[in-house]
Every structure is written in C-alpha cells, then in structure tokens.
Amino acid sequence: MVANAEPIIESRPVPRVLRWLGMRVLFGVLTLFLVSVLIFLATEALPGDVARIVLGTNATPEKLAAVRVQLGLDQTLVAQYWHWLRGVLTGDLGTSLINHYPVGELLAGRLLNSLVLGVFALVLILPLSLLTGMLAARLRDRFYDKTLLGSSMIANALPDFVIGTVLAALFGTTLFHVLPPVALIPPGDLPWWHPADLVLPIAAMVIMGVAYLSRLVRVAFIDVLQSEYIQQAVLNGLSMRRILFRHALPNALGPITPAASLVAAYSLAGLIVVENVFSYPGIGTALVDAVGNHDLPIVQAIVLFMAAAFYVLNTLADVLANRTRRRR
Amino acid sequence: MSFATAGKYLRPAQVRVGLVLLALMLLFTFLGPLFAPHQPNGIIGTPYAEPGGGLAFGADTVGRDVLSRVLWGGYQLVWMSVLAALLGVVVGAGIGLLAAFRGGILETLLMRLMDVLLAFPGVLLALLFVSMLGPSKPLLVLLVAVGHLPGVARVTRGAVFPVLEREHVSWARAVGLPARTILARELLPNVMSPVLVEFGVRLMWSVGTIASLSYLGYGIQPPTADWGEMISSNRSALGIQSLAVLAPIACVALFTIGGNLVSEGVSRVIARSEGRA
C-alpha cells in the first residue's frame, strides 16, 4: 500500500503556492546571510584599528595585542567572519569588550524586558486599531472620523522620541506627576513587577501603532461596507452591529492582517528610541550604550537580532498581502 | 510636469496648509540664525534661568540662550535632511528604473540587495556604522540616504512597469529605439509624480531619523545647536525649564507635520486619478 501510494504523490506537481513559499524561504535565508555579512563588515572590516578604537588612545601595547587576539584580528577576514557566524549559530555570541561577560548572558534579561514591552504594546494596538478604525468607517466624514484622521496624521508625522518626550512631559514632570518619566527596573526583576514604569513606554508605542493601523482598518472597512452584499444586508434590515462584526469584519481582516504584521515590525524598530526616552532596560538601550562604548560583540548581536526579526516580520507581511491578492 | 498637473495636486486644502507650514519652517530654519539675539553657544545666564530678563525663552542646562539655540537648531538638521533625501531619491529611483527596464538577473540582484538594506529600519543602519566610524556629518547623510534606497527603488520600479506594458513603449523597444530616448520620453515623465511624492516623504523621514539620532547622541554633536540634541540634553530640566524642551519639540513637530500633510494629500490625489483611469 505504502509503496504503491508513493509514485502517485510524486507524480502530482508541487502546488504552485508551496513552490513560491519555498522560493521565499530560500531567498529569505540568502538575505539574512547577506545581512550578517553587512553587519560583520560594518563592525570589523572598516579602515581603522578596531582595538585602538575600543580601548582608546591611552591603551598599552599589551592590551591592544590582547584585544586583537580576542577579536581575532590576527586572522583573515573570512576566517573571522566564519568564526563569528559559527558562534552565532551555536548560541555563542562572544564576550563583551567592556566587562568580559558572555553577551548572551548580558542580553537575556534585556531581551525579555523588550519583548514584554513589545508584546504588551501589540496586544493593545490590534484591538484598539480595529475598534477605532471600524467606528471611523461607520461614522465616515462625521466629527469622530475627522478627529481620528487628524490626530492620527499628526501622530504618524511625529518622530518616536517626540511622542515619548511629550508623554513624559505631560504625565511625568510638568502637568501631572502621576507616572514615572523614567523606568527604573532593576536587573533581575521582571518588568510586570513595576507596572507603573511600563505605562508610558507602552503608551508611546500604542499611540504610534494605532495611529498607523487604525487608518488602514478604516479604509478596509469603508471598502467592505460599500460592497454589494453588505448593502444587501443593510436592505434586509440586519442590525449594524451584526453587519459590522459578523459580515464585514472577516472580509476586512484580509487587507488588515499584513498591515498588522508591518506594525509589529515597526514597533520593533520603535523600541530602540522609545526605550531610550524612558531609560527602559531593554535591548534598545543596550544597543545605544554599546554603540557609545564600541562594544562590538553586543552591537553585532543586537543589530543582527533586530534586522533578522524585522526582515522576517516584513516578509510575513508581504506573504500575507500576496495571499489576499491571490484570493481576490 | 505642467502647471495643470501641479494645480491638481494643490486642490486639497490639506496640501496647501502643509506647503505653507513647510515654507514657514524652511524660512524659520534658514533665516532664524539672522535673528538670534545671542551666540548659540555663548553662556549668558544662569543654568535653567526662567524666561524673562532679556532671555525670552530662558536658559538651558548650562546657561545658554534657549531662543538663540532654537533659531539656530534646524540649520544643520534641515541641510543634512535635504541632502539625504535628494541622494536617496535620485539613486533609489535610478536603481528602480534600471531594475524595471533591464529586468533579468540585474533586476533580481538589485532588488535582493535592496531587501538586505530593508532589514535595517530607521536608526539601526546608522547606529551600526556609527559604532565604529563615529558620527561624522557626511557619513550620517550617506547612511540616511542608503536607508531610503529600498523604498524609493520599489516605488519607482512599481511605477515603471505599467508604462513598459503600454503598446507604443513595447513597440519602441522592439524596433530598437535607444534606451536613452525611451527613458527620457516615456519613463521619466511617468514616474515623476510618485518620485516627487517620495521626495516629500523621504525629506520628512530624514528629519525624523537625523533628529532621533541626535537625540540618542549619535547625530549632530554638541555643542552645535540642534533641536534633537536640545530635547535630549534639557530633558532632565523638563520640570523647571520646560521651554528648553518644548520649543525644539514644536519645531520638529511642525516640520514633520507639514511634510506629512503635503505627501499624504498628494498621494491621495494620485490614488484618486489612478482609480478614475
């Protein structure tokens, strides 16, 4: 039976979608490989004595030599890259040049903090965008719709650090002294032990995310609400709530899903700035500190993680958008 | 682009308001230094001095005149942003045109290369290179411009495809009309509007990215007066001298809001005219 079944399966052509997905994955791996090469070249292959930049001008020759060996600068470029990549793939991210702790150990707690911030923000962004966007589509061109469009346009235009600083100014320092303008989360503590410290950073990310996503939700719903079968449902006297949630929502989700994936990607990028505005101890603050200290292994690890995550989320958005287009 | 098409873009009130805002901010940025009552780096008051007594906006953390620093604070930022947007849009559009026109392996190569750059959002690319090379101004302009390439190339390539499919264009290519003629007569005029919109968007993004980098400490370096740097260095004094933070915030905000109004309004006009066609 099994032996007979095999040729039948093999003789079927591979579904086009699967082949297309396979190509995407292949290109994705290739792209991530090139991303890692770029990160490596940017940090280690540029002109200038890396060891001297790291240690400063007063370094002793012995120390310089020690750092050169630690960084593998006495080897060829390809050998250095291979050594680094093998380490990354096996979970060995090297040791910090500043305090000589393993990078993985240093960043694990930071990464958790950042993920908590990002996930909390996303969990709020998605339903809030759906609700505000749906309501705007329902009340198209009325006061609420125009207010949402105007305020989201402004929020979209503002750089992340401006939104964060304004929030800190409003709720932390000048007008209301209700929330801490700086997140003080000691290492080892879990972020949700300090809920007050989380409010403002999450609020900043939610404002940016909702400002972007709610407009797309609005447009998607306006499109769906104008379609024939929804008009028919209205004529049949179905309640608006039923139409919105039971009939329009499933259809509007098609174009909204890829956008949500993009929001996740841009929230990740926004983390760098938002964390720094509130001194939140995540990988964004770790990156900015490491850039100042020329702590290359940390810079490499964080940039590689962020670029890879950003690329994957972006590609996911692309694939999802393609899927909805195919269905139409 | 003729005057008629330009007028079409000016019709929404949003675009006109945005343009006026942008023009005012450009005037403010480039003429502001002429009206600065003090040297931007001169220490002329006590730190955190409140507004009044000759200092309309008070003094900053080290006693410099906030008003003078706000008036000077956009000059470098805007120059660098214009250069970065220009460089990014011209090179990016070139890549998009080339990829769409030539096709084949060159297109795949170029667009995959753009994918690699696309993995470094916002300030990430700049932070990566600045970690070793230090924040010099030409480097920052270059990095921000490189960050624009993938987006601009994608938009341009997308705009070229429908033109290439038109009958007379494919005919011109078939009979071997020089590529230069096709590019100049057919492709460029048709991609002009989306590329101009891209320039507006990219200019705004450049301002945002460079200001963010300055805020993080890796953009325009102190003691140069700069809005992003002012916001970060005076933040600790937000409770006692809020103008030192709020005035530069207002400047950055008005700039990016103006740019956003224009680019959003224009792209809506383009979307509507494409929908009609």
PDB file of C-alpha atoms in Angstrom, chain A residues 27 31 34-35 38-39 42-44 46-47 50 53 149 153-154 156-162 165-166 168-169 173-174 181-182 215 266 269 272-273 276-278 287-289 291-294 296 299 303 306-308 310-311 314 318, chain B residues 14 108 112-113 115-125 127-134 154 204-205 207-209 211-213 215-216 218 227-228 231 235 238-240 242 245-246 249 252-254 256-258 260-261 264 268:
ATOM      1  CA  PHE A  27      15.638  33.985  -0.666  1.00  0.00           C
ATOM      2  CA  THR A  31      19.096  37.698   2.505  1.00  0.00           C
ATOM      3  CA  LEU A  34      23.943  38.902   3.412  1.00  0.00           C
ATOM      4  CA  VAL A  35      22.581  40.896   6.357  1.00  0.00           C
ATOM      5  CA  LEU A  38      26.979  43.517   6.141  1.00  0.00           C
ATOM      6  CA  ILE A  39      26.856  43.683   9.950  1.00  0.00           C
ATOM      7  CA  ALA A  42      30.404  47.355   9.164  1.00  0.00           C
ATOM      8  CA  THR A  43      31.834  46.499  12.568  1.00  0.00           C
ATOM      9  CA  GLU A  44      35.095  44.713  11.852  1.00  0.00           C
ATOM     10  CA  LEU A  46      36.276  49.049   8.141  1.00  0.00           C
ATOM     11  CA  PRO A  47      39.516  51.011   7.997  1.00  0.00           C
ATOM     12  CA  VAL A  50      39.472  48.336  15.926  1.00  0.00           C
ATOM     13  CA  ILE A  53      39.007  52.467  18.896  1.00  0.00           C
ATOM     14  CA  LEU A 149      -7.906  61.141  10.863  1.00  0.00           C
ATOM     15  CA  MET A 153      -1.999  62.101  10.828  1.00  0.00           C
ATOM     16  CA  ILE A 154      -0.179  64.200  13.421  1.00  0.00           C
ATOM     17  CA  ASN A 156       2.159  59.489  12.275  1.00  0.00           C
ATOM     18  CA  ALA A 157       4.222  62.515  11.345  1.00  0.00           C
ATOM     19  CA  LEU A 158       5.969  62.857  14.703  1.00  0.00           C
ATOM     20  CA  PRO A 159       9.258  61.050  15.314  1.00  0.00           C
ATOM     21  CA  ASP A 160       9.044  58.387  18.053  1.00  0.00           C
ATOM     22  CA  PHE A 161      11.192  60.308  20.501  1.00  0.00           C
ATOM     23  CA  VAL A 162       8.949  63.372  20.250  1.00  0.00           C
ATOM     24  CA  THR A 165       9.108  63.036  25.389  1.00  0.00           C
ATOM     25  CA  VAL A 166       5.727  64.740  25.176  1.00  0.00           C
ATOM     26  CA  ALA A 168       6.912  62.068  29.749  1.00  0.00           C
ATOM     27  CA  ALA A 169       6.432  65.826  29.946  1.00  0.00           C
ATOM     28  CA  THR A 173       7.101  66.010  35.037  1.00  0.00           C
ATOM     29  CA  THR A 174       5.191  69.163  34.199  1.00  0.00           C
ATOM     30  CA  PRO A 181       9.068  59.552  33.420  1.00  0.00           C
ATOM     31  CA  VAL A 182      11.962  57.106  33.737  1.00  0.00           C
ATOM     32  CA  ARG A 215      -6.350  54.343   9.264  1.00  0.00           C
ATOM     33  CA  TYR A 266       7.918  48.901  13.049  1.00  0.00           C
ATOM     34  CA  ALA A 269      12.278  49.449  15.288  1.00  0.00           C
ATOM     35  CA  ILE A 272      15.224  51.483  20.121  1.00  0.00           C
ATOM     36  CA  VAL A 273      14.049  55.058  20.530  1.00  0.00           C
ATOM     37  CA  ASN A 276      15.926  55.290  25.368  1.00  0.00           C
ATOM     38  CA  VAL A 277      13.369  58.022  26.010  1.00  0.00           C
ATOM     39  CA  PHE A 278      12.258  56.259  29.205  1.00  0.00           C
ATOM     40  CA  LEU A 287      22.373  48.879  21.752  1.00  0.00           C
ATOM     41  CA  VAL A 288      22.742  52.632  22.173  1.00  0.00           C
ATOM     42  CA  ASP A 289      25.044  52.143  25.166  1.00  0.00           C
ATOM     43  CA  VAL A 291      27.493  51.923  20.294  1.00  0.00           C
ATOM     44  CA  GLY A 292      28.907  54.565  22.639  1.00  0.00           C
ATOM     45  CA  ASN A 293      31.283  52.057  24.252  1.00  0.00           C
ATOM     46  CA  HIS A 294      32.299  50.500  20.909  1.00  0.00           C
ATOM     47  CA  LEU A 296      31.275  45.396  19.114  1.00  0.00           C
ATOM     48  CA  VAL A 299      26.336  45.782  18.771  1.00  0.00           C
ATOM     49  CA  VAL A 303      21.679  44.540  15.284  1.00  0.00           C
ATOM     50  CA  MET A 306      16.722  43.234  15.213  1.00  0.00           C
ATOM     51  CA  ALA A 307      17.468  43.087  11.493  1.00  0.00           C
ATOM     52  CA  ALA A 308      16.515  39.402  11.313  1.00  0.00           C
ATOM     53  CA  PHE A 310      12.413  42.993  11.215  1.00  0.00           C
ATOM     54  CA  TYR A 311      13.085  41.186   7.964  1.00  0.00           C
ATOM     55  CA  ASN A 314       8.276  42.361   6.868  1.00  0.00           C
ATOM     56  CA  ASP A 318       4.484  40.581   2.113  1.00  0.00           C
TER      57      ASP A 318
ATOM     58  CA  GLN B  14      -4.504  69.704   3.244  1.00  0.00           C
ATOM     59  CA  THR B 108      16.942  40.201  -9.261  1.00  0.00           C
ATOM     60  CA  ARG B 112      17.671  41.410  -3.458  1.00  0.00           C
ATOM     61  CA  LEU B 113      20.333  43.917  -2.473  1.00  0.00           C
ATOM     62  CA  ASP B 115      15.962  43.564   0.546  1.00  0.00           C
ATOM     63  CA  VAL B 116      19.176  43.356   2.542  1.00  0.00           C
ATOM     64  CA  LEU B 117      19.074  47.097   3.250  1.00  0.00           C
ATOM     65  CA  LEU B 118      15.372  46.872   4.055  1.00  0.00           C
ATOM     66  CA  ALA B 119      16.268  44.757   7.097  1.00  0.00           C
ATOM     67  CA  PHE B 120      17.768  47.815   8.834  1.00  0.00           C
ATOM     68  CA  PRO B 121      14.877  50.054   9.834  1.00  0.00           C
ATOM     69  CA  GLY B 122      15.169  53.700  10.880  1.00  0.00           C
ATOM     70  CA  VAL B 123      18.176  54.441  13.034  1.00  0.00           C
ATOM     71  CA  LEU B 124      19.504  50.848  13.055  1.00  0.00           C
ATOM     72  CA  LEU B 125      21.720  51.170   9.950  1.00  0.00           C
ATOM     73  CA  LEU B 127      23.851  53.063  14.690  1.00  0.00           C
ATOM     74  CA  LEU B 128      25.601  50.021  13.203  1.00  0.00           C
ATOM     75  CA  PHE B 129      28.097  52.061  11.198  1.00  0.00           C
ATOM     76  CA  VAL B 130      28.482  54.875  13.710  1.00  0.00           C
ATOM     77  CA  SER B 131      29.574  52.334  16.340  1.00  0.00           C
ATOM     78  CA  MET B 132      32.910  52.081  14.526  1.00  0.00           C
ATOM     79  CA  LEU B 133      33.218  55.157  12.339  1.00  0.00           C
ATOM     80  CA  GLY B 134      31.867  57.822  14.684  1.00  0.00           C
ATOM     81  CA  ARG B 154      10.470  49.675  -5.025  1.00  0.00           C
ATOM     82  CA  MET B 204      10.280  64.134   6.446  1.00  0.00           C
ATOM     83  CA  TRP B 205      11.786  60.761   7.345  1.00  0.00           C
ATOM     84  CA  VAL B 207      14.387  64.959   9.529  1.00  0.00           C
ATOM     85  CA  GLY B 208      12.893  62.373  11.872  1.00  0.00           C
ATOM     86  CA  THR B 209      15.815  59.960  11.596  1.00  0.00           C
ATOM     87  CA  ALA B 211      16.774  64.258  14.841  1.00  0.00           C
ATOM     88  CA  SER B 212      16.305  60.855  16.509  1.00  0.00           C
ATOM     89  CA  LEU B 213      19.999  60.077  16.076  1.00  0.00           C
ATOM     90  CA  TYR B 215      18.530  62.729  20.427  1.00  0.00           C
ATOM     91  CA  LEU B 216      20.263  59.382  21.026  1.00  0.00           C
ATOM     92  CA  TYR B 218      24.923  59.864  17.609  1.00  0.00           C
ATOM     93  CA  TRP B 227      16.687  70.508  18.052  1.00  0.00           C
ATOM     94  CA  GLY B 228      17.139  66.778  18.692  1.00  0.00           C
ATOM     95  CA  ILE B 231      15.440  67.876  23.545  1.00  0.00           C
ATOM     96  CA  ARG B 235      15.063  66.724  29.301  1.00  0.00           C
ATOM     97  CA  LEU B 238      11.707  69.472  31.921  1.00  0.00           C
ATOM     98  CA  GLY B 239      10.064  70.255  35.273  1.00  0.00           C
ATOM     99  CA  ILE B 240      11.782  73.599  35.834  1.00  0.00           C
ATOM    100  CA  SER B 242      10.106  73.193  30.048  1.00  0.00           C
ATOM    101  CA  VAL B 245      12.448  71.065  25.559  1.00  0.00           C
ATOM    102  CA  LEU B 246       9.028  72.114  24.263  1.00  0.00           C
ATOM    103  CA  ILE B 249       9.839  69.731  20.021  1.00  0.00           C
ATOM    104  CA  VAL B 252      10.483  69.251  14.770  1.00  0.00           C
ATOM    105  CA  ALA B 253       6.748  68.568  15.014  1.00  0.00           C
ATOM    106  CA  LEU B 254       5.684  71.455  12.735  1.00  0.00           C
ATOM    107  CA  THR B 256       7.241  66.747  10.014  1.00  0.00           C
ATOM    108  CA  ILE B 257       3.511  67.519  10.206  1.00  0.00           C
ATOM    109  CA  GLY B 258       3.832  69.957   7.295  1.00  0.00           C
ATOM    110  CA  ASN B 260       3.159  64.675   6.107  1.00  0.00           C
ATOM    111  CA  LEU B 261       0.180  66.883   5.153  1.00  0.00           C
ATOM    112  CA  GLU B 264      -0.450  62.435   2.172  1.00  0.00           C
ATOM    113  CA  ARG B 268      -4.379  60.774  -2.268  1.00  0.00           C
TER     114      ARG B 268
END
